[in-house]
mmCIF file of C-alpha atoms in Angstrom:
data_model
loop_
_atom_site.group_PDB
_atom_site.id
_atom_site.type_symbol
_atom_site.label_atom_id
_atom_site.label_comp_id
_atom_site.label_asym_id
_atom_site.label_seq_id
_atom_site.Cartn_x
_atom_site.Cartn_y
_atom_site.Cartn_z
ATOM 1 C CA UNK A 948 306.528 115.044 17.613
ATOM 2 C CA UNK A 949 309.005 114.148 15.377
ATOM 3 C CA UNK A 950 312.728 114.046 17.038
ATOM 4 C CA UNK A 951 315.346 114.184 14.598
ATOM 5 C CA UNK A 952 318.629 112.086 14.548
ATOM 6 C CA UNK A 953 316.666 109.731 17.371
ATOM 7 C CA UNK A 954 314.511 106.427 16.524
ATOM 8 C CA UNK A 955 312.251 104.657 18.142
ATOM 9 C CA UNK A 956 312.831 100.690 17.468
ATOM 10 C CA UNK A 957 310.230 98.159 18.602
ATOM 11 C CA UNK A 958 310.238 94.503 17.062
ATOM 12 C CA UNK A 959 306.503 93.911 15.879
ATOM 13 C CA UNK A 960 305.922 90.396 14.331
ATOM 14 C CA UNK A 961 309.861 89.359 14.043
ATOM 15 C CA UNK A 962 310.093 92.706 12.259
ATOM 16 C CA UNK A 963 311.989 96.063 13.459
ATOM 17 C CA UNK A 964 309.417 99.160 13.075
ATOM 18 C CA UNK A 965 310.985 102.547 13.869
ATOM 19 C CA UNK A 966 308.356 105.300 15.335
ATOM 20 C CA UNK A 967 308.440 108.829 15.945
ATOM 21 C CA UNK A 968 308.142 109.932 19.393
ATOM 22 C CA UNK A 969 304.840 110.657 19.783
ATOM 23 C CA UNK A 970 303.899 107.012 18.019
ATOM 24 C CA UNK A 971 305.997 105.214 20.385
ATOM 25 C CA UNK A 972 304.660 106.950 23.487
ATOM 26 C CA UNK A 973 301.468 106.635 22.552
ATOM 27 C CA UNK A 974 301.990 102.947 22.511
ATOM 28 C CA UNK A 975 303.989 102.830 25.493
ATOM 29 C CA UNK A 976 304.505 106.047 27.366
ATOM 30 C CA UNK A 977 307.372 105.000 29.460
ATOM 31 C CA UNK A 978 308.988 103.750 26.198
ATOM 32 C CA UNK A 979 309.318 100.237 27.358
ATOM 33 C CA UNK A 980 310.138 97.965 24.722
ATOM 34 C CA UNK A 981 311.683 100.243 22.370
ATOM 35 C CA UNK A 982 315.170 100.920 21.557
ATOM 36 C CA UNK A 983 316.364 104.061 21.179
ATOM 37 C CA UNK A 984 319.114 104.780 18.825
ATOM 38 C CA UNK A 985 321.038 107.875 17.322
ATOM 39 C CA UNK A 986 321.996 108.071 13.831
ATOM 40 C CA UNK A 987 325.120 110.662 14.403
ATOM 41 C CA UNK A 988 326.949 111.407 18.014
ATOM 42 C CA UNK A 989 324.722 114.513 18.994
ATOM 43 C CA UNK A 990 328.377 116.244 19.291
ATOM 44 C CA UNK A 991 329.211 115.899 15.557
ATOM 45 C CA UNK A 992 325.822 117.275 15.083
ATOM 46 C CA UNK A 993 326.538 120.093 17.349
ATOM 47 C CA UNK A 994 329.832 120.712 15.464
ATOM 48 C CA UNK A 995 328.286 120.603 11.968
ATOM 49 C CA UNK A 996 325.388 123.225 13.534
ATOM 50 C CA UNK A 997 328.153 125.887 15.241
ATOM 51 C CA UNK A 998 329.917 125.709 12.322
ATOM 52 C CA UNK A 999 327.114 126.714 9.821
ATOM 53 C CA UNK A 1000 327.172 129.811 7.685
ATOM 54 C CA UNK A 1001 324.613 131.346 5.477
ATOM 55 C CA UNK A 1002 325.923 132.515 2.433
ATOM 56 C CA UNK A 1003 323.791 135.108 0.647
ATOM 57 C CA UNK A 1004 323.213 134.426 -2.801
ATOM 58 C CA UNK A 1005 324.504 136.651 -5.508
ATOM 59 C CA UNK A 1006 322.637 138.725 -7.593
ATOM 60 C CA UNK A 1007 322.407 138.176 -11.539
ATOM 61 C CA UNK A 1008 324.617 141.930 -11.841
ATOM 62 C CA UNK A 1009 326.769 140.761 -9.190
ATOM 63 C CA UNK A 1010 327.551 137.475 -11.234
ATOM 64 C CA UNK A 1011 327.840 139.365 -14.475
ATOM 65 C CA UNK A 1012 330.513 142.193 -12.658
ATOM 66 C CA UNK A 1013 332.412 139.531 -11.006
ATOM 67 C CA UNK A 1014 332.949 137.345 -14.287
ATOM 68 C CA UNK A 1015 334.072 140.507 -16.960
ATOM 69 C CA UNK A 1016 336.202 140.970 -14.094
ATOM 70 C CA UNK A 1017 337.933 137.587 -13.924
ATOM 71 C CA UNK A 1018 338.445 137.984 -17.792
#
């Protein structure tokens, strides 16, 4: 399971690994010895994702219409 935005930190050999989910529970499945951090506040996340539109994309006549029309 891969979680996005969330990783899995465990120092291995005076070196910091980052794991998915399912690696780092599989190691330890209480997640003990791992830090968990987040990459972006999970509310500027949820900002960027309610504040998505889809923009259709415009057809090649659409295109050609809209430019003789700007000229």
């Amino acid at each position: 399971i891969e979680v996005f935005n969330i990783l899995f930190i465990r120092e291995q050999e005076k070196r910091h690994v980052v794991h998915c989910m399912d690696c780092a529970r599989k190691q330890s499945p209480s997640l003990e010895g791992f830090v968990c951090l987040e990459e972006y506040r999970m509310r500027e996340l949820m900002d960027v994702y309610d504040g998505f539109t889809l923009h259709t994309p415009i057809s090649p006549a659409m295109a050609a219409a809209q430019s003789s029309q700007a000229s």
